[in-house]
Coordinates of C-alpha atoms in Angstrom, one line a residue:
M584 CA 10.6 -5.8 11.8
V585 CA 9.6 -3.2 14.4
T586 CA 12.2 -1.8 16.8
T587 CA 12.1 1.0 19.3
I588 CA 14.5 3.8 18.6
A589 CA 13.6 6.4 21.2
G590 CA 11.6 6.8 24.4
S591 CA 11.2 4.9 27.6
S592 CA 8.2 3.5 29.4
S593 CA 8.1 6.6 31.6
L594 CA 6.2 9.8 30.8
G595 CA 8.0 13.1 30.8
I596 CA 10.1 15.7 29.0
K597 CA 13.5 14.3 29.4
D598 CA 16.3 14.9 26.9
G599 CA 19.4 12.7 26.5
R600 CA 20.2 9.3 25.1
A601 CA 17.4 8.1 22.8
L602 CA 16.2 5.1 24.8
E603 CA 16.4 7.0 28.1
A604 CA 14.6 10.1 26.7
Q605 CA 11.0 10.7 27.8
F606 CA 8.0 11.9 25.8
L607 CA 4.4 12.6 26.7
V608 CA 2.5 12.1 23.5
P609 CA 4.8 12.1 20.5
S610 CA 2.6 12.7 17.5
G611 CA 4.1 14.6 14.5
L612 CA 7.3 13.6 12.6
A613 CA 9.5 15.2 10.1
R614 CA 12.9 14.1 8.7
A615 CA 15.6 16.4 7.4
A616 CA 17.9 15.4 4.5
N617 CA 20.8 14.6 6.9
G618 CA 18.6 12.1 8.8
T619 CA 17.8 14.4 11.7
L620 CA 14.3 13.5 13.0
Y621 CA 11.9 16.1 14.4
V622 CA 9.1 15.1 16.8
S623 CA 6.2 17.2 18.0
D624 CA 4.8 16.5 21.4
P625 CA 1.4 18.3 21.7
A626 CA 1.0 17.4 25.4
A627 CA 4.4 18.9 26.1
Q628 CA 3.9 21.8 23.8
R629 CA 7.4 21.2 22.5
I630 CA 9.4 20.2 19.4
R631 CA 12.1 17.6 20.0
Q632 CA 15.0 16.6 17.8
M633 CA 16.7 13.2 17.5
L634 CA 20.2 13.4 16.0
S635 CA 22.0 10.7 14.1
D636 CA 24.1 9.9 17.2
G637 CA 21.0 8.9 19.1
T638 CA 20.6 12.0 21.2
V639 CA 17.2 13.5 21.9
R640 CA 17.0 17.2 22.7
T641 CA 14.4 19.9 22.9
V642 CA 14.7 22.5 20.1
A643 CA 11.5 24.6 20.6
G644 CA 8.8 25.2 23.0
S645 CA 8.6 25.8 26.8
G646 CA 6.3 25.8 29.8
P647 CA 6.1 23.7 33.0
L648 CA 4.3 20.5 33.5
G649 CA 0.9 20.7 35.2
T650 CA 0.2 19.3 38.6
L651 CA -0.6 15.9 37.3
G652 CA 2.6 15.7 35.2
L653 CA 0.6 14.8 32.1
S654 CA 0.6 18.0 30.1
V655 CA 1.8 21.6 29.6
A656 CA -0.6 24.5 29.1
G657 CA -0.7 25.9 25.6
G658 CA 0.2 29.4 24.6
Y659 CA 1.4 31.5 21.7
R660 CA 4.8 33.3 21.5
D661 CA 7.3 33.8 18.7
G662 CA 10.9 34.6 19.4
P663 CA 13.9 32.5 20.7
A664 CA 13.0 28.9 20.1
L665 CA 13.3 27.6 23.7
E666 CA 11.1 30.5 25.0
A667 CA 8.5 30.1 22.3
L668 CA 5.0 28.8 23.1
F669 CA 2.8 26.5 21.1
D670 CA -0.7 25.1 21.5
Q671 CA -0.9 21.5 20.4
P672 CA 1.8 21.4 17.7
A673 CA 1.0 18.6 15.3
G674 CA 2.4 17.8 11.8
M675 CA 5.7 19.2 10.5
A676 CA 7.7 19.3 7.4
V677 CA 11.3 20.4 6.5
G678 CA 11.2 23.0 3.8
P679 CA 13.6 23.6 0.9
D680 CA 15.1 26.4 2.9
G681 CA 16.1 23.9 5.6
A682 CA 13.6 25.4 8.1
L683 CA 11.2 23.3 10.1
Y684 CA 7.5 24.2 9.5
I685 CA 5.1 23.3 12.2
A686 CA 1.3 23.0 12.2
D687 CA 0.5 24.8 15.5
S688 CA -3.1 23.4 15.4
F689 CA -4.9 25.1 18.3
N690 CA -3.3 28.4 17.4
A691 CA -4.5 28.0 13.8
C692 CA -1.0 28.9 12.6
I693 CA 1.9 27.6 10.6
R694 CA 5.1 28.4 12.5
K695 CA 8.6 28.2 11.4
L696 CA 11.7 27.1 13.3
Q697 CA 15.0 28.4 11.8
N698 CA 18.3 29.4 13.3
G699 CA 17.0 29.1 16.8
T700 CA 14.0 31.4 16.3
V701 CA 10.3 30.6 15.9
S702 CA 8.1 32.8 13.7
T703 CA 4.6 32.7 12.3
V704 CA 4.2 32.1 8.6
V705 CA 0.5 32.2 8.2
G706 CA -2.6 32.3 10.4
K707 CA -3.5 34.1 13.6
P708 CA -4.4 32.7 17.1
G709 CA -8.0 33.3 18.0
E710 CA -9.0 33.7 14.3
S711 CA -9.8 30.1 13.3
R712 CA -11.5 30.4 9.9
A713 CA -10.8 29.6 6.3
V714 CA -9.6 32.6 4.4
D715 CA -7.4 32.4 1.3
G716 CA -5.1 35.0 -0.1
D717 CA -1.9 36.7 1.0
A718 CA -0.2 35.0 4.0
T719 CA -0.4 38.1 6.0
A720 CA -4.2 38.1 5.9
A721 CA -5.1 34.5 5.2
R722 CA -6.4 32.3 8.0
L723 CA -6.5 28.6 8.9
V724 CA -9.0 26.5 10.8
L725 CA -7.2 23.6 12.4
P726 CA -3.9 22.7 10.7
L727 CA -2.9 19.1 11.5
S728 CA -0.4 17.9 8.8
L729 CA 2.1 19.4 6.4
S730 CA 4.0 18.2 3.3
F731 CA 6.3 20.0 0.8
D732 CA 6.3 19.1 -2.9
K733 CA 9.3 19.3 -5.3
S734 CA 8.5 22.9 -6.3
G735 CA 8.5 24.1 -2.7
T736 CA 4.7 24.4 -2.3
L737 CA 3.6 23.6 1.3
W738 CA 0.5 21.4 1.4
I739 CA -1.7 21.6 4.5
A740 CA -4.3 19.3 6.0
D741 CA -6.6 22.0 7.5
Y742 CA -9.3 20.2 9.4
G743 CA -12.6 22.0 8.7
A744 CA -11.3 23.7 5.6
G745 CA -9.8 20.9 3.5
I746 CA -6.7 20.5 1.5
R747 CA -4.8 23.8 1.4
Y748 CA -1.5 25.0 -0.1
L749 CA 0.9 27.9 0.5
T750 CA 3.0 29.0 -2.4
Q751 CA 4.8 32.3 -3.0
G752 CA 3.2 33.8 0.0
Q753 CA -0.4 32.9 -1.1
L754 CA -2.7 30.5 0.7
G755 CA -5.2 28.6 -1.4
T756 CA -7.7 25.8 -1.0
I757 CA -8.3 22.8 -3.3
K758 CA -12.0 22.5 -4.1
T759 CA -12.4 18.8 -4.2
K760 CA -15.1 17.7 -6.6
S761 CA -15.4 14.0 -5.9
Y762 CA -16.9 14.2 -2.5
G763 CA -16.1 17.5 -0.8
D764 CA -15.2 16.4 2.7
V765 CA -13.2 19.0 4.6
Q766 CA -12.3 16.9 7.7
V767 CA -8.7 16.4 6.5
T768 CA -6.4 15.0 9.1
S769 CA -3.3 14.2 7.1
V770 CA -1.6 15.2 3.8
S771 CA 1.4 13.8 2.0
V772 CA 2.9 14.5 -1.4
E773 CA 4.5 11.8 -3.5
P774 CA 8.3 12.4 -3.9
E775 CA 8.2 12.4 -7.7
A776 CA 8.1 15.7 -9.5
D777 CA 4.7 14.9 -10.8
G778 CA 3.5 13.0 -7.8
V779 CA 0.0 13.2 -6.5
V780 CA -1.2 14.7 -3.3
V781 CA -2.8 12.1 -0.9
A782 CA -5.0 13.2 2.0
A783 CA -6.9 11.4 4.7
T784 CA -10.1 12.1 6.6
P785 CA -11.6 9.9 9.3
Q786 CA -13.5 8.1 6.6
L787 CA -11.8 8.7 3.2
V788 CA -8.5 8.9 1.4
Y789 CA -8.4 11.6 -1.3
V790 CA -6.0 11.6 -4.2
Y791 CA -5.5 14.9 -6.0
D792 CA -3.7 14.9 -9.3
R793 CA -1.8 18.2 -9.6
T794 CA -1.3 17.8 -13.4
T795 CA -5.0 17.3 -14.3
K796 CA -6.4 19.1 -11.3
T797 CA -8.8 16.3 -10.6
D798 CA -9.5 14.4 -7.4
S799 CA -10.9 11.0 -6.4
Y800 CA -11.6 9.3 -3.1
F801 CA -11.6 5.8 -1.7
G802 CA -13.1 4.3 1.5
T803 CA -16.2 3.8 3.4
L804 CA -18.7 6.5 4.1
N805 CA -20.2 4.5 7.0
D806 CA -18.8 5.7 10.3
G807 CA -19.6 2.4 11.9
E808 CA -17.2 0.5 9.6
D809 CA -13.5 0.5 9.0
G810 CA -13.8 -0.1 5.3
P811 CA -11.2 -1.8 3.2
F812 CA -8.2 0.0 4.8
G813 CA -9.1 0.7 8.3
R814 CA -8.9 4.3 9.6
P815 CA -5.9 6.2 8.2
D816 CA -4.5 8.7 10.8
Q817 CA -1.3 10.0 9.3
L818 CA 0.1 9.3 5.8
A819 CA 3.5 9.0 4.2
A820 CA 3.6 8.8 0.4
I821 CA 6.6 6.8 -0.6
G822 CA 6.3 7.1 -4.4
N823 CA 5.0 5.0 -7.3
D824 CA 1.3 5.4 -6.0
Q825 CA 2.2 3.8 -2.7
V826 CA 1.4 5.1 0.8
V827 CA 2.3 3.9 4.3
F828 CA -0.1 5.1 7.0
T829 CA -0.9 4.7 10.7
D830 CA -4.2 3.5 11.9
A831 CA -4.6 4.8 15.4
R832 CA -8.0 3.2 15.8
N833 CA -6.8 -0.3 15.0
N834 CA -3.4 0.2 16.4
N835 CA -1.3 -0.8 13.4
V836 CA 0.7 0.4 10.5
R837 CA -0.6 -0.3 7.0
Y838 CA 0.4 -0.1 3.3
M839 CA -1.8 1.2 0.5
R840 CA -1.3 1.0 -3.2
L841 CA -3.4 3.5 -5.2
P842 CA -5.0 2.7 -8.5
H843 CA -3.0 3.2 -11.7
A844 CA -4.9 3.4 -14.9
G845 CA -4.6 0.4 -17.1
F846 CA -3.0 -2.0 -14.7
D847 CA -4.2 -1.6 -11.1
T848 CA -7.8 -0.3 -11.2
T849 CA -8.5 -0.6 -7.5
F850 CA -6.7 0.4 -4.4
Y851 CA -5.2 -2.2 -2.2
S852 CA -4.2 -2.2 1.5
R853 CA -2.7 -4.6 3.9
T854 CA -1.3 -4.4 7.5
I855 CA 2.4 -4.6 7.6
A856 CA 2.9 -4.2 11.4
G857 CA 0.8 -4.3 14.6
G858 CA -1.6 -7.2 14.2
E859 CA -3.3 -8.8 11.2
L860 CA -7.0 -8.2 11.8
E861 CA -9.2 -5.2 12.5
K862 CA -9.3 -5.7 16.2
G863 CA -9.4 -2.1 17.3
I864 CA -8.3 -1.6 20.9
F865 CA -7.6 -5.3 21.3
N866 CA -4.6 -4.9 19.0
A867 CA -3.1 -2.3 21.4
G868 CA 0.0 -3.1 23.4
F869 CA 3.7 -2.7 23.2
A870 CA 6.0 -5.3 21.5
D871 CA 8.9 -5.1 19.1
G872 CA 9.6 -7.9 16.6
A873 CA 8.2 -9.2 13.4
G874 CA 5.4 -7.2 11.9
A875 CA 2.4 -9.2 12.7
A876 CA 3.6 -9.9 16.3
A877 CA 4.6 -6.3 17.0
R878 CA 2.1 -4.1 18.9
F879 CA 1.4 -0.3 19.0
Y880 CA -0.8 1.9 21.1
S881 CA -2.3 4.8 19.2
P882 CA 0.3 5.2 16.5
R883 CA 0.2 8.7 15.0
G884 CA 2.8 10.4 12.9
V885 CA 4.8 8.5 10.2
V886 CA 7.7 9.6 8.1
W887 CA 9.5 7.8 5.3
A888 CA 13.2 6.9 5.9
G889 CA 14.2 5.0 2.8
D890 CA 13.9 1.3 3.5
S891 CA 11.8 2.0 6.7
V892 CA 9.3 4.3 8.2
I893 CA 9.5 6.0 11.6
V894 CA 6.3 5.9 13.6
A895 CA 5.3 8.1 16.6
D896 CA 3.8 5.6 18.9
A897 CA 1.9 8.1 21.0
G898 CA 0.2 5.8 23.5
N899 CA 3.5 4.0 24.3
H900 CA 5.5 7.4 24.4
R901 CA 8.1 6.0 22.0
L902 CA 9.4 6.3 18.5
R903 CA 9.5 3.0 16.5
R904 CA 11.2 2.0 13.3
V905 CA 9.3 -0.3 10.9
S906 CA 11.5 -1.9 8.2
L907 CA 9.5 -2.1 5.0
P908 CA 9.2 -5.2 2.9
H909 CA 9.8 -5.1 -0.8
F910 CA 6.6 -3.7 -2.3
R911 CA 6.1 -5.3 -5.7
R912 CA 5.1 -2.6 -8.0
S913 CA 2.5 -2.9 -10.7
E914 CA 3.4 -3.0 -14.4
G915 CA 2.5 0.7 -14.7
R916 CA 4.8 1.8 -11.9
L917 CA 8.0 -0.2 -12.3
S918 CA 11.1 1.4 -10.9
E919 CA 14.5 1.1 -12.7
S920 CA 15.5 -1.8 -10.6
D921 CA 12.3 -3.7 -11.6
H922 CA 12.6 -3.3 -15.4
Y923 CA 12.8 -6.4 -17.5
D924 CA 16.3 -7.5 -18.9
A925 CA 18.1 -10.5 -20.3
S926 CA 20.1 -11.0 -17.2
H927 CA 17.1 -12.4 -15.4
Y928 CA 14.8 -15.3 -16.2
E929 CA 11.7 -13.1 -16.7
V930 CA 8.2 -14.6 -16.0
V931 CA 5.1 -12.4 -16.5
Y932 CA 1.8 -13.5 -14.9
I933 CA -1.3 -11.8 -16.5
S934 CA -4.6 -12.2 -14.7
A935 CA -7.5 -10.3 -13.3
S936 CA -7.8 -9.3 -9.6
N937 CA -5.8 -12.3 -8.3
A938 CA -2.7 -10.8 -9.9
F939 CA -3.4 -7.5 -8.2
W940 CA -3.5 -9.1 -4.8
D941 CA 0.1 -10.2 -5.3
T942 CA 1.6 -7.6 -3.0
T943 CA 4.7 -7.7 -0.9
G944 CA 7.6 -9.6 0.4
D945 CA 7.9 -13.4 0.7
D946 CA 4.1 -14.1 0.8
S947 CA 3.4 -13.0 -2.8
I948 CA 2.8 -15.1 -5.9
C949 CA 5.9 -13.7 -7.5
A950 CA 8.2 -14.1 -4.5
S951 CA 7.2 -17.8 -4.1
L952 CA 7.7 -18.4 -7.8
E953 CA 11.1 -16.8 -7.8
R954 CA 12.2 -18.8 -4.8
V955 CA 11.1 -22.2 -6.2
V956 CA 12.6 -21.5 -9.6
D957 CA 15.9 -20.4 -8.2
A958 CA 16.0 -23.4 -5.9
S959 CA 15.6 -25.8 -8.9
H960 CA 19.0 -24.7 -10.3
R961 CA 17.6 -25.1 -13.8
V962 CA 18.6 -21.5 -14.8
T963 CA 21.9 -19.6 -14.3
R964 CA 20.0 -16.3 -14.3
P965 CA 18.0 -15.3 -11.2
A966 CA 14.3 -15.6 -11.7
R967 CA 12.2 -12.4 -11.7
C968 CA 8.4 -12.4 -11.8
H969 CA 6.0 -9.6 -12.8
T970 CA 2.3 -9.4 -12.4
V971 CA 0.0 -7.6 -14.8
R972 CA -3.6 -7.0 -13.8
L973 CA -6.1 -6.8 -16.7
D974 CA -9.7 -7.0 -15.3
A975 CA -12.5 -8.3 -17.4
A976 CA -10.2 -8.2 -20.4
Q977 CA -11.2 -9.9 -23.7
L978 CA -8.4 -11.9 -25.2
P979 CA -7.6 -9.2 -27.9
Q980 CA -6.7 -6.9 -25.0
V981 CA -4.4 -9.4 -23.5
A982 CA -2.9 -10.2 -26.9
N983 CA -2.4 -6.5 -27.6
Y984 CA -0.5 -6.0 -24.2
I985 CA 1.7 -9.0 -25.0
K986 CA 2.5 -7.9 -28.5
T987 CA 3.4 -4.5 -27.3
A988 CA 5.5 -5.7 -24.4
L989 CA 7.4 -8.1 -26.6
L990 CA 8.5 -5.2 -28.8
F991 CA 10.8 -3.8 -26.1
R992 CA 11.1 -6.3 -23.3
H993 CA 12.9 -9.6 -22.8
I994 CA 10.3 -12.1 -21.6
D995 CA 11.0 -15.9 -21.1
V996 CA 7.6 -17.1 -20.0
L997 CA 4.1 -15.5 -20.3
V998 CA 1.5 -17.0 -18.0
I999 CA -2.2 -16.1 -18.7
G1000 CA -4.4 -16.8 -15.7
A1001 CA -7.7 -17.8 -17.3
N1002 CA -11.1 -19.2 -16.1
P1003 CA -12.7 -21.8 -18.3
S1004 CA -16.0 -21.3 -16.5
A1005 CA -16.1 -17.8 -18.1
A1006 CA -15.0 -18.7 -21.6
S1007 CA -16.8 -15.7 -23.0
Q1008 CA -14.0 -13.6 -21.4
Y1009 CA -11.5 -14.9 -23.9
P1010 CA -13.1 -15.3 -27.4
A1011 CA -12.2 -12.6 -29.9
S1012 CA -15.7 -11.5 -30.4
G1013 CA -16.5 -11.3 -26.7
S1014 CA -19.7 -13.2 -27.3
N1015 CA -20.9 -16.4 -25.8
A1016 CA -21.8 -17.6 -29.3
A1017 CA -18.3 -17.4 -30.4
G1018 CA -17.2 -20.1 -28.0
L1019 CA -14.1 -22.3 -28.2
P1020 CA -13.5 -21.9 -32.0
A1021 CA -12.9 -18.1 -31.5
L1022 CA -10.7 -18.9 -28.5
H1023 CA -8.7 -21.2 -30.6
A1024 CA -8.3 -18.7 -33.4
A1025 CA -7.3 -15.9 -31.1
M1026 CA -4.8 -18.1 -29.2
S1027 CA -3.4 -19.4 -32.5
D1028 CA -2.7 -15.8 -33.6
L1029 CA -1.1 -14.9 -30.3
A1030 CA 1.1 -18.0 -30.3
G1031 CA 2.3 -17.0 -33.8
Q1032 CA 3.2 -13.6 -32.6
I1033 CA 5.1 -14.9 -29.6
K1034 CA 7.1 -17.7 -31.4
P1035 CA 9.8 -15.5 -33.1
T1036 CA 10.7 -13.9 -29.7
G1037 CA 11.5 -17.3 -28.1
A1038 CA 9.1 -16.7 -25.2
R1039 CA 6.9 -19.6 -24.1
L1040 CA 3.1 -19.2 -23.5
V1041 CA 1.3 -20.9 -20.6
M1042 CA -2.4 -20.9 -20.1
M1043 CA -3.0 -21.4 -16.3
W1044 CA -6.6 -22.4 -15.7
L1045 CA -8.1 -21.0 -12.5
N1046 CA -11.5 -22.3 -11.7
D1047 CA -13.4 -20.1 -9.3
N1048 CA -16.5 -22.3 -9.0
F1049 CA -15.1 -23.8 -5.8
L1050 CA -14.0 -20.6 -4.1
V1051 CA -17.1 -20.8 -2.0
S1052 CA -16.3 -20.9 1.7
D1053 CA -16.4 -18.0 4.1
D1054 CA -12.8 -18.1 5.2
E1055 CA -11.1 -20.9 3.4
S1056 CA -10.7 -22.1 -0.2
L1057 CA -12.2 -24.9 -2.3
M1058 CA -14.4 -27.5 -0.5
I1059 CA -14.2 -27.6 3.3
H1060 CA -17.4 -29.2 4.5
D1061 CA -19.1 -32.3 3.2
T1062 CA -22.2 -30.3 2.6
V1063 CA -20.3 -28.0 0.3
V1064 CA -18.8 -31.0 -1.6
R1065 CA -22.1 -32.6 -2.1
S1066 CA -23.8 -29.5 -3.3
F1067 CA -21.2 -29.1 -6.0
V1068 CA -21.1 -32.6 -7.3
D1069 CA -23.2 -31.9 -10.4
Q1070 CA -21.3 -28.7 -11.0
T1071 CA -18.0 -30.5 -10.8
V1072 CA -19.0 -32.8 -13.7
S1073 CA -19.8 -29.7 -15.7
V1074 CA -16.6 -27.9 -14.8
V1075 CA -14.5 -30.9 -15.7
A1076 CA -16.2 -31.2 -19.1
R1077 CA -15.5 -27.5 -19.6
F1078 CA -11.9 -28.0 -18.8
E1079 CA -11.6 -30.9 -21.1
G1080 CA -13.3 -29.0 -24.0
T1081 CA -11.0 -26.0 -23.5
F1082 CA -7.9 -28.2 -23.4
A1083 CA -9.0 -30.1 -26.5
S1084 CA -9.6 -26.9 -28.4
L1085 CA -6.0 -25.7 -27.8
R1086 CA -4.2 -29.0 -27.9
D1087 CA -2.7 -28.5 -31.3
L1088 CA -1.2 -25.1 -30.5
P1089 CA 2.2 -24.4 -29.1
I1090 CA 0.7 -23.4 -25.8
V1091 CA 1.5 -25.2 -22.4
Q1092 CA -1.6 -25.6 -20.3
Y1093 CA -1.7 -25.9 -16.5
D1094 CA -4.8 -26.8 -14.6
T1095 CA -4.7 -25.7 -11.0
Y1096 CA -7.8 -27.6 -10.0
N1097 CA -6.1 -30.8 -8.8
D1098 CA -3.4 -28.8 -6.9
F1099 CA -6.0 -26.9 -4.9
L1100 CA -8.2 -30.0 -4.5
N1101 CA -5.3 -32.0 -3.1
Y1102 CA -4.4 -29.2 -0.7
E1103 CA -8.0 -29.2 0.5
K1104 CA -7.7 -33.0 1.3
Q1105 CA -4.9 -32.4 3.6
P1106 CA -5.8 -32.7 7.3
D1107 CA -5.8 -29.4 9.2
H1108 CA -5.2 -27.4 6.1
L1109 CA -5.3 -23.6 6.5
P1110 CA -7.3 -21.0 4.6
L1111 CA -6.0 -19.9 1.1
F1112 CA -8.7 -17.4 0.3
V1113 CA -10.3 -14.3 1.9
N1114 CA -13.8 -13.1 1.5
P1115 CA -15.6 -11.1 0.4
G1116 CA -14.2 -11.4 -3.1
T1117 CA -12.7 -14.9 -2.9
H1118 CA -9.2 -13.5 -3.4
L1119 CA -6.1 -15.3 -2.4
N1120 CA -4.8 -14.4 1.1
S1121 CA -1.0 -14.3 1.7
R1122 CA -0.9 -18.1 2.2
G1123 CA -2.9 -18.6 -1.0
N1124 CA -0.4 -16.2 -2.9
A1125 CA 2.5 -18.3 -1.7
F1126 CA 0.8 -21.6 -2.6
L1127 CA -0.2 -20.5 -6.1
G1128 CA 3.3 -19.1 -6.7
E1129 CA 5.0 -22.4 -5.5
R1130 CA 2.6 -24.6 -7.5
L1131 CA 3.0 -22.5 -10.7
A1132 CA 6.8 -22.6 -10.4
S1133 CA 6.9 -26.3 -9.8
F1134 CA 4.7 -26.8 -12.9
L1135 CA 7.1 -24.6 -15.0
V1136 CA 10.1 -26.6 -13.8
A1137 CA 8.3 -30.0 -14.4
A1138 CA 7.2 -28.9 -17.8
G1139 CA 10.7 -28.1 -18.8
L1140 CA 10.1 -24.4 -19.3
V1141 CA 12.8 -23.4 -16.9
K1142 CA 16.1 -24.0 -18.5

């Protein structure tokens, strides 16, 4: 849900009750440990503060509005906070000393607000250039965003210089090796002690690992495209390789999950508020409410506030709260509350990229499965589902994961999502020549390993030969059906051969083909897949989770 927490429809610099206060262009945000929210307004050249009682007040900056009433002239002056001058203050961060640090972008400085006084920490107005070294002599180019890590190091997105850091009075620059782009607009450090540094440019997202001192990037290099995650403007790392960010170009708020070696090998992004599609300015507007129906206009700053994020909706002159859905973490990044235990009916779904696209909230594979299993009242324990993504894994890799997991985890049902059309993915040798006999031998060994634990093994057959349409799933047009008649016969034979090969083993087999085919036969059915990549969309996630849960209940595995 999106709700407005401060600002009115009128432009201005008015303090007072939150929903009656006025902003010009609220842009940067920072949040103190006690919940106090700081807002930079570069058009007003001021820093505002929103207290827990809902009061907005100016805490730093001065200067009269111009004749048009749209902006205040910039300047530079340290001293008493309400007499200080700024020139386009942007990103901010609260330091371990409790002071507010401000990226005074056009003055090429980092300023500090503490005890009612503004002072300059590093940089000098009129000397916009990249110089590392002692803070008294170091220089910045165009600082736009700030973030502190656990050790007290201040990370700076310095547009034109790159990712920079200030520690123990010394300013340094990260020499990125993966691409070298220096147009950094935002930086955020994960809250864990060993968390990575995430930075955005107009085209890329950088991830810098402070432990290994390595970096990587994701995104499109084509300025004419928005790539797989739109155009990140400001980032807020929320832990466990997860980021929430604003997309000012597409006027929405999005979620990104970064890769994690061994389990999630690709980044993932989805819109959580402000319109579903990449519609650019056509998404712009103002509306509170459910995520997809809410509207923003040039959202800029974003700050994490526990179960929500606060967004500076610059074009609407407001602050908005976006409540966050439950982000289902990958196997490699489970939090304490997500760990397996005997008090839950634990289902593990192992697959390739379709498992990875199980993402958030009630539209995920796991959420739907949990809902249906719980509603069956077959188990006294609440159901809990986990997804494990193993791309292009040979069966021995899957078996090795399962054996390892069973050593220290309570698991009731293991579901392996398999594609019989790519049987070479599963034989022990990994060779086409091995065929079904090798598959049988490997699965027999795996079943033997699982049996003493009491877990049940399910092979869920996912046939991707029919994931062929541009926007929907199996077979939409008669022409598509006719073109796949011959292939259908081959696929059915492949299914039957696979089933026959495993029939004598204690493995439950579920063929999704008829479930998806029957869905396609329904009048006015809606898309289940997205392209490119023929991955399940949110509706497809829910459908697969519901059908898998119904199968587990019908097969007597839920008890």
